[in-house]
CSV table of C-alpha atoms and ligand atoms in Angstrom, one decimal:
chain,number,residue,atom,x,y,z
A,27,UNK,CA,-77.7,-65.6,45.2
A,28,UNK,CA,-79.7,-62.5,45.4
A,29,UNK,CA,-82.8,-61.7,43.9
A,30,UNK,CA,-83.7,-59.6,40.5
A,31,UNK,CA,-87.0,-57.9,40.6
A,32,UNK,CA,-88.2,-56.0,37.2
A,33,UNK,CA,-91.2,-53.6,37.3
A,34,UNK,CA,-92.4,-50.4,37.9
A,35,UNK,CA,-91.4,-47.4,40.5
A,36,UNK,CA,-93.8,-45.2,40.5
A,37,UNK,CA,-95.9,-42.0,41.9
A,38,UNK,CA,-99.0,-43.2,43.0
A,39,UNK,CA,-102.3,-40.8,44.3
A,40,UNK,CA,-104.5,-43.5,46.7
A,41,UNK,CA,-107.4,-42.2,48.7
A,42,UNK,CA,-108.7,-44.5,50.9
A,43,UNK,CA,-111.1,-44.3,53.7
A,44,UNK,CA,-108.3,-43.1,56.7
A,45,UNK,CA,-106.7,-40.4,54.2
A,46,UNK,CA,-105.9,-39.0,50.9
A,47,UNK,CA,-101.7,-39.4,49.3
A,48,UNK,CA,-100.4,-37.9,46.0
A,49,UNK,CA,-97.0,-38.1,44.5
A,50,UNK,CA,-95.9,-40.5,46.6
A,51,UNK,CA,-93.6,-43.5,46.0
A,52,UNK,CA,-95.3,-46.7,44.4
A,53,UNK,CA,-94.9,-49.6,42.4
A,54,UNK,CA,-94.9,-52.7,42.3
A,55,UNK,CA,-91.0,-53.0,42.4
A,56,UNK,CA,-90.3,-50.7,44.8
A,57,UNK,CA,-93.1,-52.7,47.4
A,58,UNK,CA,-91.8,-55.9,46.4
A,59,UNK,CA,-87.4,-54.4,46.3
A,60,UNK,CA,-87.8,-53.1,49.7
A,61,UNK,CA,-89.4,-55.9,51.9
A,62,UNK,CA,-87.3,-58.8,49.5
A,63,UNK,CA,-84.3,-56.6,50.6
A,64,UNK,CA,-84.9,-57.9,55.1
A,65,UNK,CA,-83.8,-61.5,53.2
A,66,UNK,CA,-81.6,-60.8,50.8
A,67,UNK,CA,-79.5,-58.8,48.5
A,68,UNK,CA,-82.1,-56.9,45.8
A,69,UNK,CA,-81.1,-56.0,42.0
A,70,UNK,CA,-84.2,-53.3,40.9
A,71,UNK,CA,-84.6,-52.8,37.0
A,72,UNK,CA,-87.1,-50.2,36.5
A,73,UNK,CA,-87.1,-46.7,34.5
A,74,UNK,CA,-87.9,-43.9,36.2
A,75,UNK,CA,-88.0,-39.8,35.0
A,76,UNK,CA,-86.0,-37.0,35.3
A,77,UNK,CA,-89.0,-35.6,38.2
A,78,UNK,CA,-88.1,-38.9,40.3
A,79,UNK,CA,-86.8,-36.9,43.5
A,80,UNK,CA,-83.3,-37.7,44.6
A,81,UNK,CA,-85.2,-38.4,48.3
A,82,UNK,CA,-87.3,-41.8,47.1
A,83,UNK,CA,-84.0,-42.9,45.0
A,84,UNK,CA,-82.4,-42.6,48.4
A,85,UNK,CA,-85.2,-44.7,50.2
A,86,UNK,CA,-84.1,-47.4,48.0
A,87,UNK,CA,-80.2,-47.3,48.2
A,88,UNK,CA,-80.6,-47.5,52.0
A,89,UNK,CA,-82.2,-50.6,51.8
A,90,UNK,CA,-78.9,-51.6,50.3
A,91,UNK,CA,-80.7,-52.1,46.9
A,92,UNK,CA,-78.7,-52.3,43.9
A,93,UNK,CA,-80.3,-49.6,41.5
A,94,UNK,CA,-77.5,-50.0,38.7
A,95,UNK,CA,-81.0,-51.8,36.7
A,96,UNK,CA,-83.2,-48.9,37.5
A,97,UNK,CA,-82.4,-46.2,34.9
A,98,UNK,CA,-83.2,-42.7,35.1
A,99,UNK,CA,-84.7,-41.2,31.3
A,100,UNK,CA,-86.4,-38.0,30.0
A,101,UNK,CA,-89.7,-37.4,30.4
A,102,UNK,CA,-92.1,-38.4,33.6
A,103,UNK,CA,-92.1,-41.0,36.1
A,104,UNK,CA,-95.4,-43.8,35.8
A,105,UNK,CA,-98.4,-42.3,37.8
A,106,UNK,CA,-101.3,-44.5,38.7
A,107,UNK,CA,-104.0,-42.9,40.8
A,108,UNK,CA,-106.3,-45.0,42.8
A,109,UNK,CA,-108.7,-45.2,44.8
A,110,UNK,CA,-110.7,-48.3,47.4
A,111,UNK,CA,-114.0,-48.6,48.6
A,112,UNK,CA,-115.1,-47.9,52.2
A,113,UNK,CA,-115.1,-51.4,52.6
A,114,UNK,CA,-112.3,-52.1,50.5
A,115,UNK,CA,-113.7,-55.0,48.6
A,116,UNK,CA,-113.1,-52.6,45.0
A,117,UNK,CA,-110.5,-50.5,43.8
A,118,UNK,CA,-110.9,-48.1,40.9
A,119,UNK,CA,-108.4,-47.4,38.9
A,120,UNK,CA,-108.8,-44.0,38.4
A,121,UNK,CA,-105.7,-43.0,35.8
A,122,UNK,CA,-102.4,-44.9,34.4
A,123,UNK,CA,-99.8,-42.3,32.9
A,124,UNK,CA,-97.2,-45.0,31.8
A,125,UNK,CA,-95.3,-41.7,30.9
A,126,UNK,CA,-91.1,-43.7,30.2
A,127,UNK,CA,-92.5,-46.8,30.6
A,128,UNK,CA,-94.7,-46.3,27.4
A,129,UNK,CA,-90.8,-46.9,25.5
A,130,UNK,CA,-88.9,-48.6,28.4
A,131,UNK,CA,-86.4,-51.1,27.0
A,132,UNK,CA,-85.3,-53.1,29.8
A,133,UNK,CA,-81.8,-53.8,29.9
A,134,UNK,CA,-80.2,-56.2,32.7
A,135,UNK,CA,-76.5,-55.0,33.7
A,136,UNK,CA,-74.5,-57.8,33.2
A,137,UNK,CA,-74.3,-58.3,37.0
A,138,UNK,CA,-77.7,-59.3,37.4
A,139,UNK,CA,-77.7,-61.9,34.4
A,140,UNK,CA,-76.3,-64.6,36.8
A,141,UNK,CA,-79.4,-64.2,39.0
A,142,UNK,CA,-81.0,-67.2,40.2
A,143,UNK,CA,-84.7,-66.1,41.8
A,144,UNK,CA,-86.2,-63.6,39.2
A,145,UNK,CA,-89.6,-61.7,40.5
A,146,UNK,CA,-91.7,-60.3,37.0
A,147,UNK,CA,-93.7,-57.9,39.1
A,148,UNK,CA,-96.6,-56.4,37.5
A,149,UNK,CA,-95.8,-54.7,34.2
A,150,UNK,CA,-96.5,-55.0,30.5
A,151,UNK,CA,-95.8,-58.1,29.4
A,152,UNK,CA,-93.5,-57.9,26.7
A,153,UNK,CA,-91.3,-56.5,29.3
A,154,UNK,CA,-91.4,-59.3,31.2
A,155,UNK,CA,-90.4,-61.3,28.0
A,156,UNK,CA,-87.7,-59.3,27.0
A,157,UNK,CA,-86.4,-59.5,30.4
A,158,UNK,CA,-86.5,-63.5,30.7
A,159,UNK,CA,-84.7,-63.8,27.3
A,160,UNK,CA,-82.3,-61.6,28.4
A,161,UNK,CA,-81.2,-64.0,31.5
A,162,UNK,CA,-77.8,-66.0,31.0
A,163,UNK,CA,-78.7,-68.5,33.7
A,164,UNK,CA,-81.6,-70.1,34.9
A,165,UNK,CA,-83.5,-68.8,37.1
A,166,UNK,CA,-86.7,-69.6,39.1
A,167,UNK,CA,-89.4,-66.9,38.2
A,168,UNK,CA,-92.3,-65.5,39.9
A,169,UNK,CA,-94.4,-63.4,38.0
A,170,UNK,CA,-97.5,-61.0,38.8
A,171,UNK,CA,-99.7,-59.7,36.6
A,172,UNK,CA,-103.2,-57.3,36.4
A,173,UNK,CA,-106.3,-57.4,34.8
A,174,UNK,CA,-105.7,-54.6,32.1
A,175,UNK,CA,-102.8,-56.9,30.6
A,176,UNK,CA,-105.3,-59.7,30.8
A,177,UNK,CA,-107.9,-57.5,28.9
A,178,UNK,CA,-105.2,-56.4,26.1
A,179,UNK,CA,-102.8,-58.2,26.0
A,180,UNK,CA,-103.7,-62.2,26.4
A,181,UNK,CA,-101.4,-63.8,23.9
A,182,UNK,CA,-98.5,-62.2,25.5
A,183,UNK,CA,-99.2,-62.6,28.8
A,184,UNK,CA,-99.8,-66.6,28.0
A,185,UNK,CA,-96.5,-66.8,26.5
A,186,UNK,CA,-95.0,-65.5,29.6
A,187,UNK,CA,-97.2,-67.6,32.3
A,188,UNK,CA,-95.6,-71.2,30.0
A,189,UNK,CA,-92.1,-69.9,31.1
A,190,UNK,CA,-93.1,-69.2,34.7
A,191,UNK,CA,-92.2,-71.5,38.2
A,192,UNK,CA,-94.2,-69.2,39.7
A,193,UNK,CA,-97.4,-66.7,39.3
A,194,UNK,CA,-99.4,-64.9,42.0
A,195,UNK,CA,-102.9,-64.2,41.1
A,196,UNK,CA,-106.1,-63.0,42.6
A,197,UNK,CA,-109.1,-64.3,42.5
A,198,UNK,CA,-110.9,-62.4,39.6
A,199,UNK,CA,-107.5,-63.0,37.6
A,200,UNK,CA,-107.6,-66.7,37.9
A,201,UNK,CA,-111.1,-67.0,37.2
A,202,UNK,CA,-109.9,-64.5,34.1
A,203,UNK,CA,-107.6,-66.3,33.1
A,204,UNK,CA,-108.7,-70.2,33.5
A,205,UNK,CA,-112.3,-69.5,32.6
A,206,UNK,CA,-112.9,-71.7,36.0
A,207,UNK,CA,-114.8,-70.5,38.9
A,208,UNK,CA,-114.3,-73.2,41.5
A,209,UNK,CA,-111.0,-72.0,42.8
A,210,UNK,CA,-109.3,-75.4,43.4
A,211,UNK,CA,-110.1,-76.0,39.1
A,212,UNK,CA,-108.7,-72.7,38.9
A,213,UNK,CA,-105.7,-73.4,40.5
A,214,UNK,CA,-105.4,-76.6,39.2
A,215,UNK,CA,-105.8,-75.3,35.4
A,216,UNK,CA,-103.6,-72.1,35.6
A,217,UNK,CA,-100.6,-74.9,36.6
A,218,UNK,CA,-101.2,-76.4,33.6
A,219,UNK,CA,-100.7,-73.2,31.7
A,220,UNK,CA,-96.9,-73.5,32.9
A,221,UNK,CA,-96.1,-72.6,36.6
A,222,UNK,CA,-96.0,-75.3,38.9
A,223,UNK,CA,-96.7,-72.7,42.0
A,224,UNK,CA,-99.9,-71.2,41.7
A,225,UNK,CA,-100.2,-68.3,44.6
A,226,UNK,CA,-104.2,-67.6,45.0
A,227,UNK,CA,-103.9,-63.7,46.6
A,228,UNK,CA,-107.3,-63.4,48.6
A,229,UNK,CA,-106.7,-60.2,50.8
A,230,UNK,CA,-107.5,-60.3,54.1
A,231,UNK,CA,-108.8,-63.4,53.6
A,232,UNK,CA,-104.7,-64.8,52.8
A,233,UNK,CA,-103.5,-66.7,50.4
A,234,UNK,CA,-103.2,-69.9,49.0
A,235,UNK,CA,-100.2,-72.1,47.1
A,236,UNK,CA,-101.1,-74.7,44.5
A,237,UNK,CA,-97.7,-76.9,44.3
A,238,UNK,CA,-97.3,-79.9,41.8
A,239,UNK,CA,-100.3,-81.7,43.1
A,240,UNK,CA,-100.0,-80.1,46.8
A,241,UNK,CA,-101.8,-77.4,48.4
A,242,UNK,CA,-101.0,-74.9,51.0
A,243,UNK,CA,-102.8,-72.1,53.0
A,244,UNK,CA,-102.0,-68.8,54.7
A,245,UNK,CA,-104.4,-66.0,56.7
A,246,UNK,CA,-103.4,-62.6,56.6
A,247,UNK,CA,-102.2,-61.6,59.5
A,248,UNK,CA,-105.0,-60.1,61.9
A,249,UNK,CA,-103.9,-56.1,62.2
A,250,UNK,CA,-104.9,-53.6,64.7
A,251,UNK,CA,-103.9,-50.4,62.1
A,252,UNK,CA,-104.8,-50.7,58.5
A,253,UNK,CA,-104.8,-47.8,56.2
A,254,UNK,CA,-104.1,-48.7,52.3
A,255,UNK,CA,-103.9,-51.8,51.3
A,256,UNK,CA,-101.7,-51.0,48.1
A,257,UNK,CA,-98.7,-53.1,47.4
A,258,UNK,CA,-99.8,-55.8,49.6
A,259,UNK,CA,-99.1,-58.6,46.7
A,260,UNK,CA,-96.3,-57.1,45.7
A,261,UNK,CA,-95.0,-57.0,49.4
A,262,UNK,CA,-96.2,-60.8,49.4
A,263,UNK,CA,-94.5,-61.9,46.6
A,264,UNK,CA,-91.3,-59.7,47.8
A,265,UNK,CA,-91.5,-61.5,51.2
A,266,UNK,CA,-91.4,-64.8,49.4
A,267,UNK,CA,-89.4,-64.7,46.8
A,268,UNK,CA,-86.6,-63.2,49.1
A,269,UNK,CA,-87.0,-65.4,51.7
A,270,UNK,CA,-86.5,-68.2,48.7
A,271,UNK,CA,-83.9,-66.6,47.1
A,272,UNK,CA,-82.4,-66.1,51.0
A,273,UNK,CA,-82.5,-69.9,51.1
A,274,UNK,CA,-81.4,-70.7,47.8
A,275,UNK,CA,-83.7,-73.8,47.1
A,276,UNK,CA,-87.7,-74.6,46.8
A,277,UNK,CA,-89.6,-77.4,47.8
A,278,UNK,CA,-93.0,-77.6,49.4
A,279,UNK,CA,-91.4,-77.1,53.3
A,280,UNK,CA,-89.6,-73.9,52.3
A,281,UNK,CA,-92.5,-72.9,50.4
A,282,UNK,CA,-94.7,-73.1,53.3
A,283,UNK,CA,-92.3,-70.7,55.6
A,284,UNK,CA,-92.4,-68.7,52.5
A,285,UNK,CA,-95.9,-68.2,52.0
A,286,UNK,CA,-96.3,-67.1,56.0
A,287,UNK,CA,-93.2,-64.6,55.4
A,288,UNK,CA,-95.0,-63.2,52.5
A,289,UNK,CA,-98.4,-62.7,55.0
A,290,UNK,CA,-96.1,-61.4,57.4
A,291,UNK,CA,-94.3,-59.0,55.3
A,292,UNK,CA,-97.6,-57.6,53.2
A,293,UNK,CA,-99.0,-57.1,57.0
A,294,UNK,CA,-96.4,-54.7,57.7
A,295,UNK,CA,-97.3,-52.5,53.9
A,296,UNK,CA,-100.7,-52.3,54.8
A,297,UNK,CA,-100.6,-50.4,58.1
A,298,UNK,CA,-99.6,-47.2,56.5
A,299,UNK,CA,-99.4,-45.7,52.7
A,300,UNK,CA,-97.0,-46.1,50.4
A,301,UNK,CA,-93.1,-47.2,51.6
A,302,UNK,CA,-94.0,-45.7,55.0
A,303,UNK,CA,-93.9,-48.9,57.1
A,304,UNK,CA,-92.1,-50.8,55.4
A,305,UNK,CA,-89.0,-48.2,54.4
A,306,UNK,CA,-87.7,-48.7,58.0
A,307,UNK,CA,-88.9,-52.6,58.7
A,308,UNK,CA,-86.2,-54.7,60.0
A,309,UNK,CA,-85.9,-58.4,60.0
A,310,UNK,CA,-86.2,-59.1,63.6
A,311,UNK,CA,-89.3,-56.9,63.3
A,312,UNK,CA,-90.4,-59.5,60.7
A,313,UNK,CA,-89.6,-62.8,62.4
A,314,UNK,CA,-91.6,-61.7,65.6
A,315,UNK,CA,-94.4,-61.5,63.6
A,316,UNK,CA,-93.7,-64.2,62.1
A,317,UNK,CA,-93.7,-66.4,65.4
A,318,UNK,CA,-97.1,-64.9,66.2
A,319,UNK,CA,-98.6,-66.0,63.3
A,320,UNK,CA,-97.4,-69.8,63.9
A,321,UNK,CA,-98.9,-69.5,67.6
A,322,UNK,CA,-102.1,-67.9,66.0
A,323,UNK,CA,-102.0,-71.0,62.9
A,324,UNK,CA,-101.0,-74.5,65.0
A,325,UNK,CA,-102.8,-76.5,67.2
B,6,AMP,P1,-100.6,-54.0,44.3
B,6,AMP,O1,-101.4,-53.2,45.3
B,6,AMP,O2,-99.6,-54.9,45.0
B,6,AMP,O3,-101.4,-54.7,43.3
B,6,AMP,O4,-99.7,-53.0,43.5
B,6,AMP,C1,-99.9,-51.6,43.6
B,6,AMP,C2,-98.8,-50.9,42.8
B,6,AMP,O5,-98.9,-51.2,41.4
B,6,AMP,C3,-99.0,-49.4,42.8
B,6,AMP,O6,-98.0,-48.8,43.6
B,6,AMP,C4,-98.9,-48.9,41.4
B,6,AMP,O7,-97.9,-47.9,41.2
B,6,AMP,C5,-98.5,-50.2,40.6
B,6,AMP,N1,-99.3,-50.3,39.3
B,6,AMP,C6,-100.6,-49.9,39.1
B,6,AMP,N2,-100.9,-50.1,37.8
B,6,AMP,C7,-99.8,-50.6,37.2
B,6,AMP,C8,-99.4,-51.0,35.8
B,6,AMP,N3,-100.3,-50.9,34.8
B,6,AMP,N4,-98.2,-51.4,35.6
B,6,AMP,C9,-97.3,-51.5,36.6
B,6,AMP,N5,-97.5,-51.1,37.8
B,6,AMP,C10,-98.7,-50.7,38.1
């Protein structure tokens, strides 16, 4: 049981239109560790620096996260600095220090081999590759990707996607990837690629599952406070996969509860910046939100 998530802790800058962060804690497997760790029990493999403060290593531990896979090295943590739009429809990616992850080697401790729900999150992938040949069993895997590995690094990335169950992608990665614009084609074409579970990430507008030949579709849950919307796939894909891996099984009915945990849980990211929100969430906190959005959703 459990769930293995591999990807990058980080130090993010963000400036969006209710404030201005810097140095604080990021990535996309710290968003997606934390909320996966309300459903179950969360191995992290990441590399982090010798500047990685003692305090955001902490925020991870107290989520019960097991941190054995998330190596400190010489040298600095990953920095990306961002920035959004007033209306948040772009982000600019102002600077990417990969810094240790320029020569991470990702080793998974012998504990986590066993692992049967695997999340890639968004990182170069060759690391993602490593990782899955390093698995002794099994195990269903989600992956997320970006468009600079789609720019550089398209081979590789392909080669991942065949040995996916799973990918979540926006809409300008699809299109990216496919060469499709008509979303359903898009869908339709990426599962032929490998993954039989397409997940279409369309912001506020929610998100959508492509499953064998099924489809499936979620809003985002309507929010009074909204202040960054970074991590918001990863805290998707962390709701989800954790609630899977929390079940232990996929089909298209626990898919569905899945896909309205992972609205739920990147609800609760976006309210505030980085971890903030979500470093404290509990479960209950989760499920009531979870009950309003099936009163808001059925007839
Ligand atoms: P999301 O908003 O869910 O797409 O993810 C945002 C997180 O992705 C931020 O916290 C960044 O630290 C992280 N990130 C940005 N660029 C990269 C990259 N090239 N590789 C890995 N993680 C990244």
């Amino acid at each position: 049981m459990g769930l293995t998530v591999v990807g990058s802790v980080a130090f993010d800058d963000v400036e969006t239109r209710y404030g201005k962060v810097t140095r604080v804690l990021g990535g996309s497997a710290s968003y997606s560790g934390v909320i996966a760790s309300n459903f179950t029990d969360v191995n992290v493999v990441a590399v982090v620096g010798e500047d990685f403060p003692d305090e955001y290593m902490d925020l991870l531990k107290n989520r019960n996260i097991d941190t054995r896979g998330l190596k400190k090295t010489r040298g600095n943590t990953f920095l990306w600095r961002g920035r959004y739009s007033d209306n948040f429809a772009r982000r600019t990616t102002i600077e990417t220090q990969l810094n240790v992850f320029a020569d991470f080697d990702p080793e998974i401790p012998d504990e986590y081999a066993d692992t049967s729900f695997l999340f890639l999150a968004n990182i170069h992938p060759a690391l993602q590759l490593k990782v899955l040949d390093s698995m002794n069993a099994n195990p269903f895997v989600a992956g997320d990707t970006m468009n600079l590995w789609i720019d550089t690094e398209l081979n590789l990335l392909k080669t991942v996607i065949s040995r996916l169950n799973m990918i979540a992608v926006n809409d300008e990665e699809i299109r990216q990837l496919t060469g499709k614009f008509n979303l359903v084609k898009a869908g339709r074409a990426l599962q032929k690629m490998g993954p039989e579970c397409v997940i279409l990430k369309k912001g506020e507008h929610g998100a959508m599952l492509f499953h064998h030949d099924e489809m499936f579709f979620v809003p985002a849950f309507p929010l009074l406070q909204f202040k960054d919307p970074t991590g918001a796939g990863d805290s998707f894909a962390g709701g989800l996969m954790g609630y899977l891996a929390s079940v232990g099984k996929v089909d298209m009915d626990i898919l569905k509860k899945a896909m309205f945990y992972g609205a739920v849980s990147a609800s609760f990211t976006v309210e505030d910046f980085s971890l903030n929100r979500i470093k404290d969430l509990t479960k209950s906190e989760i499920d009531e939100r979870f009950a309003s959005m099936q009163s808001y959703t059925s007839l």
